[in-house]
Amino acid sequence: MLRPLLITAALLVAGCSQPEDPQTGKTAPQATPAQKVESPKASGDLPESGVDYHSFANPDQFRVQHLALDLAVDFAQKELSGTATLELEKKAAGATELRLDTRDLDIRLAQALQGDNWQDTSFELKTADPHLGAALVVQVPDGARSVRIEYATAPGASGVQWLTPAQTAGRQHPFLFTQAQAIHARSFVPIQDTPQVRFSYEAVIRTPEPLRAVMSAELNEEKSSAGEYHFAMPQAIPSYLLALAVGDLEFKPMGARTGVWAEPSMLEAAVREFEDTEDMLEATEKVYGKYRWDRYDLLILPPSFPFGGMENPRLSFITPTVIAGDKSLVALIAHELAHSWSGNLVTNASWRDLWLNEGFTTYLTNRIMEFVFGNDRYRMEMAMGYDDLLADIKDREDRDEIMAIDLRGRDPDEVFSNIPYEKGSLFLYEIENKIGREAFDQFLLGYFDHFAFKSITTEDFLEYLDKTLLADHADKLDRARIEEWIFKPGLPAGAPEPRSDAFVPVEEQRAQWLDGKLAADAIDTSGWTFHHWKVFLDGMPEKLSSEQLAALDKALDLTAVKNNEVAASWLKIAVRNQYQPAYQRLEDFLTSIGRNKFLRPLYRALVESGQQQLAQEIFEKAKGGYHPLSVKVNSQIVYDQ
């Protein structure tokens, strides 16, 4: 997913252990002595490379090659219903059981294709695990090459959000979107929900008029008068990149291969903001190889989307909170585009290996920003990412500072932090510094080509590194130091420290103001972008007087600022110091935006500053408009779960 500077929303904590599941509102099945929850994989002292501890699937016996969906969208019942047809490759002689991942699915029928005939076959839905859902075991008769599952989703499916018209920009029609990463595809499709398994897919989506469907695939026709849309994704993808949205959507191109889908009222603003996307794509191709997904379009979601963006191939899902009017937040677009090479093309084999996706993507993001916007912007992005990394290291346990993280027995959503993103990027930046940019770019070009459309482990990467960079640059690179970066907490001694001269005047003015040498209304903000504002505000001390806050607010109009990044930084300061003039804006902000990057720090600040009751009151007002993932994360904060 996206870079934490832009999506620290994804800093999700462990799944709730309380009887009521905050994602679904249902009572989660509990293990009893007579009904033991089945574990997907056995545990040892160390996680085994290549083992996905978060999936019940058995791709070593049957591997899904192609998925065909035929689903009806029912907004009244908050339900997707229909069939999933799975074409299989039999990997082990004598295999008779196909094991799929599910979560809260109503499995109604299973059939197997023998010859040209579909025949009913037996299935069993195992007891559910609170984090992982339930294994679906389908009997596959000898000679069968496909199975078809008839099913329906639950209204509270963890990977599906149903929005009322009032929760959309247009306020006239409902809206639906899915979010499959990390293991939420299983809540809307019975599938081998592991990034190890890649498959092509097609889909028929039936929507109520006048709504239209879009997916992370090629749309095979223009808007359907009958509410029936056909999609095809010929390139093989992992399940976490399955994506569907349904709403009042229109399209406008930005270039030959890029365009924007959005609600009509948001379309023009989005096109203006993201008009450089085609330039980003072309610049990236010149250095890192051909774009292999045909088109790169953006879908602008309603504000409740819990992340900054999601790199669904052909159609990145984007939060509207980055439409700032000045292109200051478009690094998020660069990040999602970069995933077309690092992540979508070369994929982590398990969530332990997420750094292979996000570290490479964060590195590429900064390079793309340099390609399009120049070296000064590149340096600012690098410096801010480094500061975010230091803050995260200070705030996390040692076990969570390791790039190849051990996630056994934990909710895989816990993997999302600045560690796989910014530490991974800094690791690659160090290699670049040691061998030179030209040599490192050539390595990346070869790496993306060598592992194209494959899912790899950390060990696969190290083996490739042994044969390439470590062999070619033995005098400059050291295998022991590389392993220290990947397998040890913190940062190695002598790690790079990216800085930007652009922030020096900002920091000087902040220091002068704090010392009383510069009046608030004398602070020179001309030419500042969000980067300067964020550095200025985030560097403030924990405590400021009410007089200081009032002067700053009056001079810089901070409570009314429109940029969501700047607003979030200011509101954290206001909460820490209980600056009441900003509290109506605080409530408006928390009840109108569902992006966890903003929600989680603000709710935490309220609780840590002794304002837990206020946090609970605002959360209760807002949670009906939040995504299930946002509800899960923030309910744990405001209720001390």
C-alpha positions as CSV (number, residue, x, y, z in Angstrom):
1,M,0.0,0.0,0.0
2,L,1.1,3.6,0.3
3,R,3.8,5.3,1.9
4,P,3.3,5.9,5.7
5,L,4.0,9.6,5.4
6,L,0.9,9.7,3.4
7,I,-0.9,6.8,4.8
8,T,0.1,6.2,8.3
9,A,-3.6,5.3,8.4
10,A,-2.4,1.8,7.8
11,L,-0.7,1.6,11.3
12,L,-3.3,-0.9,12.4
13,V,-3.0,-2.7,15.8
14,A,-4.0,-6.2,16.7
15,G,-7.5,-7.5,16.1
16,C,-9.9,-7.2,19.0
17,S,-9.9,-10.1,21.4
18,Q,-13.3,-9.1,22.9
19,P,-16.3,-11.4,22.3
20,E,-17.8,-8.8,19.9
21,D,-15.9,-8.4,16.7
22,P,-15.6,-4.6,16.1
23,Q,-15.2,-5.2,12.3
24,T,-18.4,-7.1,11.8
25,G,-20.5,-6.3,14.9
26,K,-21.0,-10.0,15.3
27,T,-20.0,-12.3,18.0
28,A,-16.8,-14.0,16.9
29,P,-16.7,-17.8,17.2
30,Q,-14.7,-18.8,20.2
31,A,-12.6,-22.0,20.6
32,T,-13.8,-24.5,23.1
33,P,-12.1,-27.8,24.3
34,A,-14.5,-29.7,22.1
35,Q,-14.2,-27.3,19.1
36,K,-10.6,-26.3,18.7
37,V,-9.9,-23.6,16.2
38,E,-7.7,-25.0,13.4
39,S,-4.4,-23.3,12.9
40,P,-3.3,-22.8,9.3
41,K,0.4,-23.6,9.9
42,A,2.4,-25.1,12.7
43,S,4.8,-22.7,14.5
44,G,8.5,-23.2,15.2
45,D,11.1,-21.0,16.9
46,L,11.4,-18.9,13.8
47,P,9.0,-18.2,10.9
48,E,9.8,-20.4,8.0
49,S,10.6,-18.6,4.8
50,G,7.8,-19.0,2.2
51,V,5.2,-20.1,4.7
52,D,2.1,-17.9,4.9
53,Y,0.9,-18.2,8.5
54,H,-2.2,-16.2,7.7
55,S,-3.8,-18.5,5.2
56,F,-5.5,-21.9,5.4
57,A,-5.0,-22.5,1.6
58,N,-3.1,-25.5,0.3
59,P,-1.6,-24.3,-3.0
60,D,0.9,-27.1,-2.8
61,Q,-2.0,-29.5,-3.6
62,F,-4.4,-27.3,-5.7
63,R,-3.5,-23.9,-6.9
64,V,-6.1,-21.4,-8.3
65,Q,-5.2,-20.3,-11.8
66,H,-8.2,-18.2,-12.7
67,L,-11.2,-16.7,-10.9
68,A,-14.6,-15.9,-12.5
69,L,-17.0,-13.9,-10.4
70,D,-20.7,-13.3,-11.1
71,L,-22.1,-11.1,-8.3
72,A,-25.2,-9.0,-7.7
73,V,-24.9,-5.9,-5.6
74,D,-27.7,-5.4,-3.0
75,F,-27.5,-2.1,-1.2
76,A,-30.6,-2.7,0.8
77,Q,-29.3,-5.9,2.3
78,K,-25.6,-4.8,2.2
79,E,-24.8,-8.0,0.4
80,L,-22.8,-9.3,-2.5
81,S,-24.2,-12.6,-3.7
82,G,-23.5,-15.0,-6.6
83,T,-20.8,-17.4,-7.6
84,A,-17.0,-17.7,-7.6
85,T,-15.7,-20.2,-10.1
86,L,-12.1,-21.3,-9.5
87,E,-10.0,-22.9,-12.2
88,L,-7.5,-25.2,-10.6
89,E,-4.1,-26.7,-11.3
90,K,-3.6,-29.9,-9.4
91,K,-0.1,-29.9,-7.9
92,A,-0.1,-33.1,-5.9
93,A,-1.1,-36.6,-7.2
94,G,-3.9,-37.9,-5.1
95,A,-5.0,-34.5,-3.7
96,T,-8.8,-34.5,-3.1
97,E,-9.4,-31.4,-1.0
98,L,-9.3,-27.7,-2.0
99,R,-8.8,-25.4,1.0
100,L,-9.9,-21.8,0.7
101,D,-10.0,-18.8,3.0
102,T,-13.3,-17.2,4.0
103,R,-14.5,-14.8,6.6
104,D,-18.2,-14.5,7.6
105,L,-19.3,-15.9,4.2
106,D,-22.6,-17.7,3.8
107,I,-21.5,-20.7,1.7
108,R,-24.6,-22.1,0.0
109,L,-23.4,-24.6,-2.6
110,A,-20.2,-26.1,-4.0
111,Q,-20.0,-27.8,-7.3
112,A,-17.2,-29.4,-9.3
113,L,-16.8,-29.4,-13.1
114,Q,-16.3,-32.9,-14.5
115,G,-16.2,-33.0,-18.2
116,D,-18.8,-30.6,-19.4
117,N,-21.1,-31.1,-16.4
118,W,-21.3,-29.3,-13.0
119,Q,-22.0,-31.7,-10.2
120,D,-22.7,-30.9,-6.5
121,T,-19.8,-31.7,-4.2
122,S,-19.4,-31.8,-0.5
123,F,-17.8,-29.0,1.5
124,E,-17.1,-28.1,5.2
125,L,-16.7,-24.7,6.8
126,K,-14.2,-25.0,9.6
127,T,-14.4,-23.2,13.0
128,A,-13.4,-19.6,12.6
129,D,-10.2,-18.0,14.0
130,P,-10.7,-14.4,15.2
131,H,-7.9,-13.0,12.9
132,L,-8.0,-15.4,10.0
133,G,-11.6,-16.3,9.4
134,A,-12.6,-19.9,8.6
135,A,-11.1,-22.5,6.2
136,L,-13.5,-23.8,3.5
137,V,-12.7,-27.4,2.5
138,V,-14.2,-28.5,-0.8
139,Q,-14.0,-32.0,-2.1
140,V,-12.5,-32.1,-5.6
141,P,-13.4,-35.3,-7.5
142,D,-10.8,-37.0,-9.5
143,G,-10.5,-35.3,-12.9
144,A,-12.3,-32.1,-11.9
145,R,-10.6,-29.0,-13.2
146,S,-12.8,-26.3,-11.6
147,V,-15.0,-25.7,-8.6
148,R,-17.9,-23.2,-8.3
149,I,-19.0,-21.8,-4.9
150,E,-22.3,-20.1,-4.5
151,Y,-22.2,-17.7,-1.6
152,A,-23.2,-14.3,-0.1
153,T,-21.2,-11.8,2.0
154,A,-22.1,-10.6,5.5
155,P,-23.4,-7.0,5.9
156,G,-20.4,-6.3,8.1
157,A,-17.8,-7.9,5.9
158,S,-14.4,-6.6,6.9
159,G,-13.3,-5.8,3.4
160,V,-16.5,-4.1,2.2
161,Q,-17.9,-0.7,3.0
162,W,-21.4,0.2,2.2
163,L,-22.1,4.0,2.2
164,T,-25.4,5.8,2.4
165,P,-26.0,8.7,0.0
166,A,-25.4,11.1,2.8
167,Q,-21.8,9.7,3.2
168,T,-20.9,10.4,-0.5
169,A,-19.9,13.6,-2.2
170,G,-23.0,13.8,-4.3
171,R,-25.4,12.8,-1.5
172,Q,-27.8,11.3,-4.1
173,H,-26.8,7.7,-4.4
174,P,-25.2,5.0,-2.2
175,F,-21.6,3.8,-2.7
176,L,-19.7,0.5,-2.2
177,F,-16.0,-0.2,-2.2
178,T,-13.8,-3.0,-1.2
179,Q,-10.4,-3.1,0.5
180,A,-8.7,-6.5,0.3
181,Q,-5.2,-5.9,1.8
182,A,-4.0,-7.6,3.9
183,I,-6.4,-10.6,4.3
184,H,-9.8,-9.1,3.6
185,A,-10.4,-10.5,0.2
186,R,-11.7,-13.6,2.0
187,S,-14.6,-11.5,3.4
188,F,-16.0,-11.0,-0.1
189,V,-14.7,-14.0,-2.2
190,P,-13.9,-17.6,-1.1
191,I,-10.3,-17.7,-2.4
192,Q,-6.7,-18.8,-1.6
193,D,-6.1,-15.5,0.2
194,T,-2.4,-15.5,0.2
195,P,0.0,-13.3,-1.9
196,Q,1.8,-16.5,-2.9
197,V,-1.0,-17.4,-5.2
198,R,-1.5,-15.3,-8.4
199,F,-4.4,-15.7,-10.7
200,S,-6.1,-14.0,-13.6
201,Y,-9.7,-13.1,-13.2
202,E,-12.9,-12.0,-14.9
203,A,-16.2,-10.8,-13.5
204,V,-19.8,-9.9,-14.2
205,I,-21.1,-7.3,-11.7
206,R,-24.8,-6.6,-11.6
207,T,-25.7,-3.2,-10.1
208,P,-28.8,-1.2,-9.4
209,E,-29.4,1.6,-11.9
210,P,-28.1,4.2,-12.3
211,L,-24.9,3.1,-10.6
212,R,-21.9,1.7,-12.3
213,A,-19.2,-0.7,-11.3
214,V,-15.4,-0.4,-11.7
215,M,-12.8,-3.0,-10.8
216,S,-9.0,-3.5,-10.8
217,A,-9.4,-4.9,-14.3
218,E,-10.3,-3.9,-17.8
219,L,-13.9,-2.8,-18.3
220,N,-15.2,-4.4,-21.4
221,E,-17.9,-1.9,-22.3
222,E,-19.2,1.6,-21.6
223,K,-21.9,2.3,-19.1
224,S,-24.5,-0.4,-19.1
225,S,-28.2,0.6,-19.3
226,A,-29.0,-2.8,-17.7
227,G,-26.7,-2.4,-14.8
228,E,-24.4,-5.3,-15.9
229,Y,-20.7,-4.8,-16.2
230,H,-18.1,-7.2,-17.5
231,F,-14.4,-7.1,-16.5
232,A,-11.3,-9.0,-17.4
233,M,-7.8,-9.0,-15.8
234,P,-5.4,-11.1,-18.0
235,Q,-2.4,-10.4,-15.8
236,A,-2.0,-12.7,-12.8
237,I,-2.5,-10.9,-9.4
238,P,-2.6,-11.9,-5.8
239,S,-5.9,-11.8,-4.0
240,Y,-5.2,-8.6,-2.0
241,L,-5.3,-6.7,-5.3
242,L,-8.9,-7.7,-6.1
243,A,-11.0,-4.5,-6.0
244,L,-14.5,-3.4,-6.7
245,A,-16.4,-0.1,-6.3
246,V,-20.0,0.8,-7.2
247,G,-21.4,4.3,-7.3
248,D,-22.4,7.4,-9.2
249,L,-19.1,7.5,-11.2
250,E,-17.9,9.4,-14.2
251,F,-14.6,9.2,-16.1
252,K,-12.2,11.8,-17.6
253,P,-8.9,11.0,-19.2
254,M,-5.7,12.7,-18.2
255,G,-3.4,11.2,-20.9
256,A,-3.2,8.3,-23.3
257,R,-3.1,5.7,-20.5
258,T,-4.3,7.6,-17.5
259,G,-7.6,8.9,-16.3
260,V,-9.8,9.6,-13.2
261,W,-13.0,8.0,-12.0
262,A,-14.9,10.0,-9.5
263,E,-18.3,11.2,-8.4
264,P,-19.3,14.0,-10.7
265,S,-18.8,16.8,-8.2
266,M,-15.2,15.8,-7.5
267,L,-14.1,14.9,-11.0
268,E,-12.7,18.2,-12.3
269,A,-10.8,19.0,-9.1
270,A,-9.2,15.5,-9.2
271,V,-8.1,15.8,-12.8
272,R,-6.5,19.2,-12.1
273,E,-4.7,17.8,-9.0
274,F,-3.4,14.7,-10.6
275,E,-2.8,15.8,-14.2
276,D,0.9,14.9,-13.9
277,T,0.2,11.2,-13.6
278,E,0.9,10.5,-17.2
279,D,4.3,12.3,-16.9
280,M,5.0,10.2,-13.8
281,L,4.3,7.0,-15.7
282,E,6.4,7.9,-18.7
283,A,9.4,9.0,-16.5
284,T,9.3,5.8,-14.5
285,E,9.2,3.6,-17.6
286,K,12.4,5.3,-18.9
287,V,14.3,4.1,-15.8
288,Y,12.7,1.0,-14.5
289,G,11.2,-0.7,-17.6
290,K,7.9,-0.9,-19.4
291,Y,4.6,-0.4,-17.6
292,R,2.9,-3.9,-17.9
293,W,-0.7,-3.2,-16.9
294,D,-2.0,-1.4,-20.0
295,R,-3.8,1.5,-18.2
296,Y,-3.3,3.4,-15.0
297,D,-6.5,5.1,-13.8
298,L,-7.4,6.5,-10.4
299,L,-10.7,6.1,-8.5
300,I,-11.4,8.9,-6.0
301,L,-13.3,7.4,-3.1
302,P,-15.5,9.0,-0.5
303,P,-13.7,10.4,2.6
304,S,-14.4,7.3,4.6
305,F,-11.7,5.4,2.8
306,P,-9.3,4.3,5.6
307,F,-6.1,4.7,3.7
308,G,-4.3,7.2,1.6
309,G,-4.5,4.9,-1.4
310,M,-4.5,1.3,-2.5
311,E,-2.4,0.1,-5.5
312,N,-5.1,-2.0,-7.1
313,P,-3.7,-2.7,-10.6
314,R,-5.1,-0.5,-13.5
315,L,-7.2,1.4,-10.9
316,S,-5.6,2.8,-7.8
317,F,-8.1,3.7,-5.1
318,I,-7.3,7.2,-3.8
319,T,-8.5,9.2,-0.8
320,P,-10.0,12.7,-1.6
321,T,-8.0,14.1,1.4
322,V,-5.0,14.5,-1.0
323,I,-6.9,16.9,-3.3
324,A,-5.2,20.0,-1.8
325,G,-5.4,22.3,-4.8
326,D,-1.7,22.8,-5.1
327,K,-0.3,19.3,-5.9
328,S,1.5,19.2,-2.6
329,L,0.3,15.7,-1.7
330,V,0.7,14.0,-5.1
331,A,3.6,11.9,-3.8
332,L,0.7,9.5,-2.9
333,I,-0.1,9.1,-6.6
334,A,3.6,8.5,-7.3
335,H,3.6,5.8,-4.6
336,E,0.6,3.9,-5.9
337,L,2.0,4.1,-9.4
338,A,5.4,2.8,-8.2
339,H,3.6,-0.3,-6.9
340,S,3.0,-1.2,-10.6
341,W,6.6,-2.3,-10.5
342,S,7.3,-3.1,-6.9
343,G,4.4,-4.9,-5.4
344,N,2.0,-5.6,-8.2
345,L,4.7,-6.9,-10.5
346,V,7.1,-8.3,-7.9
347,T,5.1,-9.2,-4.9
348,N,5.8,-10.2,-1.3
349,A,5.2,-14.0,-0.8
350,S,3.8,-13.4,2.7
351,W,3.1,-10.4,5.0
352,R,6.4,-11.1,6.8
353,D,8.0,-9.9,3.5
354,L,5.9,-6.7,3.0
355,W,9.1,-4.6,3.0
356,L,9.9,-6.0,-0.4
357,N,6.7,-4.3,-1.6
358,E,6.7,-1.1,0.4
359,G,10.4,-0.4,0.9
360,F,11.1,-0.6,-2.8
361,T,7.9,1.4,-3.6
362,T,8.8,4.2,-1.1
363,Y,12.3,4.4,-2.7
364,L,10.7,4.6,-6.2
365,T,8.2,7.1,-4.9
366,N,11.0,9.5,-4.0
367,R,12.7,9.0,-7.3
368,I,9.5,9.6,-9.3
369,M,8.9,12.8,-7.4
370,E,12.5,13.9,-8.4
371,F,11.8,12.9,-12.1
372,V,8.7,15.1,-12.3
373,F,9.2,17.9,-9.7
374,G,13.0,18.2,-9.2
375,N,15.7,17.6,-6.7
376,D,14.4,20.0,-4.0
377,R,11.1,18.2,-3.8
378,Y,12.9,14.9,-3.7
379,R,15.0,16.0,-0.8
380,M,12.0,17.3,1.2
381,E,10.2,14.0,0.7
382,M,13.2,12.0,1.8
383,A,13.8,14.1,4.9
384,M,10.2,13.9,6.0
385,G,10.2,10.2,5.5
386,Y,13.3,9.9,7.6
387,D,11.8,11.9,10.4
388,D,8.7,9.7,10.3
389,L,10.9,6.6,10.5
390,L,12.8,7.9,13.6
391,A,9.5,8.7,15.3
392,D,8.2,5.2,14.6
393,I,11.3,3.5,15.9
394,K,11.1,5.5,19.1
395,D,7.5,4.4,19.6
396,R,7.7,0.7,18.7
397,E,8.9,-2.5,20.3
398,D,12.1,-4.1,19.0
399,R,10.2,-7.0,17.3
400,D,8.2,-4.5,15.2
401,E,11.4,-2.7,14.0
402,I,12.5,-5.7,12.0
403,M,11.9,-5.5,8.3
404,A,11.4,-9.3,7.9
405,I,8.9,-9.2,10.8
406,D,7.6,-12.2,12.7
407,L,3.8,-12.0,12.5
408,R,2.8,-15.5,13.6
409,G,-0.2,-15.5,15.8
410,R,-0.9,-11.8,15.1
411,D,-3.3,-9.9,12.9
412,P,-1.3,-9.2,9.6
413,D,-2.6,-5.7,9.6
414,E,0.0,-5.1,12.3
415,V,2.7,-5.1,9.7
416,F,1.8,-1.7,8.4
417,S,4.2,0.9,9.9
418,N,7.0,3.1,8.7
419,I,9.4,0.1,9.2
420,P,8.7,-1.8,5.9
421,Y,8.1,1.6,4.1
422,E,10.8,4.0,5.3
423,K,13.4,1.7,6.8
424,G,13.1,-0.4,3.6
425,S,13.6,2.6,1.5
426,L,16.5,3.9,3.5
427,F,18.2,0.5,3.2
428,L,17.9,0.7,-0.6
429,Y,19.1,4.4,-0.5
430,E,22.2,3.2,1.4
431,I,23.0,0.7,-1.4
432,E,22.5,3.4,-4.0
433,N,24.9,5.6,-2.1
434,K,27.5,2.9,-2.0
435,I,27.5,1.7,-5.6
436,G,26.2,4.7,-7.4
437,R,22.8,5.6,-8.7
438,E,23.4,4.4,-12.3
439,A,24.5,1.0,-11.1
440,F,21.6,0.7,-8.7
441,D,19.0,1.7,-11.3
442,Q,20.4,-1.0,-13.6
443,F,20.0,-3.5,-10.7
444,L,16.4,-2.5,-10.2
445,L,15.6,-2.8,-13.9
446,G,17.0,-6.3,-13.9
447,Y,15.3,-7.2,-10.6
448,F,11.8,-6.2,-11.8
449,D,12.3,-8.1,-15.0
450,H,13.7,-11.2,-13.3
451,F,10.9,-11.5,-10.8
452,A,8.0,-10.1,-13.0
453,F,4.6,-11.5,-12.0
454,K,6.2,-13.6,-9.2
455,S,5.7,-13.6,-5.4
456,I,9.1,-13.8,-3.6
457,T,10.5,-14.0,-0.1
458,T,13.2,-12.1,1.7
459,E,15.5,-15.1,1.1
460,D,14.7,-15.0,-2.6
461,F,15.8,-11.4,-2.6
462,L,19.0,-12.2,-0.7
463,E,19.9,-15.0,-3.1
464,Y,19.4,-12.7,-6.1
465,L,21.5,-10.0,-4.4
466,D,24.3,-12.6,-3.9
467,K,24.4,-13.3,-7.6
468,T,24.2,-9.6,-8.7
469,L,25.2,-6.7,-6.5
470,L,27.2,-8.6,-3.9
471,A,29.1,-10.3,-6.7
472,D,29.7,-7.2,-8.8
473,H,30.4,-4.8,-5.8
474,A,32.1,-7.0,-3.3
475,D,34.4,-4.1,-2.3
476,K,31.5,-1.9,-1.5
477,L,28.7,-4.1,-0.1
478,D,28.7,-6.4,2.9
479,R,26.3,-9.3,3.4
480,A,26.4,-9.0,7.2
481,R,25.4,-5.4,7.1
482,I,22.5,-6.2,4.7
483,E,21.3,-8.9,7.0
484,E,21.5,-6.4,9.9
485,W,19.2,-4.0,8.0
486,I,16.7,-6.8,7.4
487,F,16.7,-8.9,10.5
488,K,17.7,-6.6,13.3
489,P,15.7,-3.8,15.0
490,G,16.6,-0.1,14.8
491,L,19.0,1.3,12.3
492,P,22.6,0.2,11.7
493,A,25.3,2.5,12.8
494,G,26.2,5.0,10.1
495,A,22.9,4.7,8.3
496,P,22.1,7.6,5.9
497,E,20.3,10.6,7.4
498,P,18.4,12.4,4.5
499,R,18.1,16.1,5.1
500,S,16.7,19.1,3.1
501,D,18.1,22.6,3.2
502,A,14.6,23.8,2.4
503,F,13.5,23.3,6.0
504,V,16.3,25.3,7.6
505,P,14.6,28.7,7.4
506,V,11.4,27.1,8.7
507,E,13.1,25.6,11.7
508,E,14.9,28.9,12.4
509,Q,11.6,30.9,12.4
510,R,10.0,28.3,14.7
511,A,12.9,28.7,17.1
512,Q,12.8,32.5,17.0
513,W,9.0,32.5,17.6
514,L,9.4,30.1,20.6
515,D,12.1,32.3,22.0
516,G,9.9,35.3,21.7
517,K,12.2,36.9,19.2
518,L,9.7,36.8,16.3
519,A,6.0,37.7,16.5
520,A,3.5,35.2,15.1
521,D,2.3,37.6,12.5
522,A,5.9,38.2,11.3
523,I,6.5,34.5,10.4
524,D,7.2,34.4,6.6
525,T,5.2,31.6,5.1
526,S,5.5,32.7,1.5
527,G,6.3,29.8,-0.8
528,W,5.5,27.2,1.8
529,T,4.0,23.9,0.7
530,F,2.5,21.4,3.0
531,H,6.0,20.0,3.6
532,H,7.1,23.3,5.2
533,W,3.9,23.6,7.3
534,K,4.2,20.1,8.6
535,V,7.8,20.5,9.6
536,F,7.0,23.8,11.3
537,L,4.1,22.3,13.3
538,D,5.4,18.8,14.0
539,G,8.6,20.3,15.5
540,M,6.7,22.2,18.1
541,P,7.2,21.3,21.8
542,E,4.6,19.2,23.5
543,K,3.3,22.1,25.6
544,L,2.4,25.6,24.4
545,S,0.6,28.3,26.3
546,S,-3.0,29.3,25.4
547,E,-1.6,32.7,24.5
548,Q,1.0,31.2,22.1
549,L,-1.7,29.1,20.4
550,A,-4.1,31.9,20.0
551,A,-1.4,34.2,18.5
552,L,-0.3,31.4,16.1
553,D,-3.9,30.6,15.1
554,K,-4.8,34.2,14.5
555,A,-1.7,35.0,12.5
556,L,-1.7,31.8,10.4
557,D,-5.4,30.9,10.4
558,L,-4.5,27.3,11.3
559,T,-7.9,26.2,12.7
560,A,-9.5,27.0,9.3
561,V,-6.7,25.6,7.1
562,K,-8.0,23.5,4.2
563,N,-5.0,21.2,3.7
564,N,-5.8,18.0,5.6
565,E,-2.2,17.2,6.4
566,V,-1.6,20.7,7.9
567,A,-5.0,20.5,9.8
568,A,-4.1,17.2,11.3
569,S,-0.8,18.5,12.6
570,W,-2.4,21.6,14.1
571,L,-5.2,19.7,15.7
572,K,-2.8,17.3,17.4
573,I,-1.1,20.4,19.0
574,A,-4.6,21.8,19.9
575,V,-5.6,18.5,21.6
576,R,-2.3,18.2,23.5
577,N,-2.8,21.7,24.9
578,Q,-6.7,21.6,25.1
579,Y,-7.0,24.7,22.9
580,Q,-10.7,24.9,22.9
581,P,-11.2,27.3,19.9
582,A,-10.1,24.4,17.7
583,Y,-12.4,21.8,19.1
584,Q,-15.3,22.3,16.8
585,R,-12.9,21.9,13.9
586,L,-11.6,18.8,15.6
587,E,-15.0,17.3,15.8
588,D,-15.9,18.2,12.2
589,F,-12.6,16.7,11.1
590,L,-13.0,13.4,12.9
591,T,-16.6,13.0,11.8
592,S,-16.0,13.8,8.1
593,I,-12.8,11.9,7.3
594,G,-12.2,8.1,7.7
595,R,-8.5,8.0,6.9
596,N,-6.7,6.3,9.7
597,K,-3.5,8.3,9.3
598,F,-5.5,11.3,10.7
599,L,-7.9,9.5,13.0
600,R,-5.6,7.3,15.0
601,P,-3.1,10.0,16.2
602,L,-5.9,12.4,17.1
603,Y,-7.9,9.9,19.1
604,R,-4.7,8.8,20.8
605,A,-3.8,12.4,21.6
606,L,-7.3,12.9,23.2
607,V,-6.9,9.8,25.4
608,E,-3.3,10.5,26.4
609,S,-4.2,14.1,27.4
610,G,-7.0,12.9,29.7
611,Q,-9.9,13.6,27.3
612,Q,-11.0,10.0,26.8
613,Q,-14.7,10.8,27.4
614,L,-14.6,13.4,24.6
615,A,-12.8,10.9,22.4
616,Q,-15.6,8.4,23.0
617,E,-18.3,10.9,22.3
618,I,-16.8,12.0,19.0
619,F,-16.1,8.3,18.0
620,E,-19.7,7.3,18.7
621,K,-20.9,10.1,16.4
622,A,-18.4,9.3,13.7
623,K,-18.1,5.5,13.6
624,G,-21.2,4.9,11.4
625,G,-19.3,6.6,8.6
626,Y,-16.0,4.8,9.2
627,H,-14.7,1.8,7.3
628,P,-14.7,-1.4,9.5
629,L,-10.9,-1.3,9.7
630,S,-11.1,2.3,11.1
631,V,-13.6,1.2,13.6
632,K,-11.4,-1.7,14.7
633,V,-8.3,0.4,15.2
634,N,-9.9,3.4,16.9
635,S,-12.3,1.5,19.1
636,Q,-9.2,-0.1,20.7
637,I,-7.8,3.4,21.4
638,V,-10.8,5.2,22.7
639,Y,-12.0,2.2,24.8
640,D,-8.6,1.0,26.0
641,Q,-9.1,-2.4,24.5
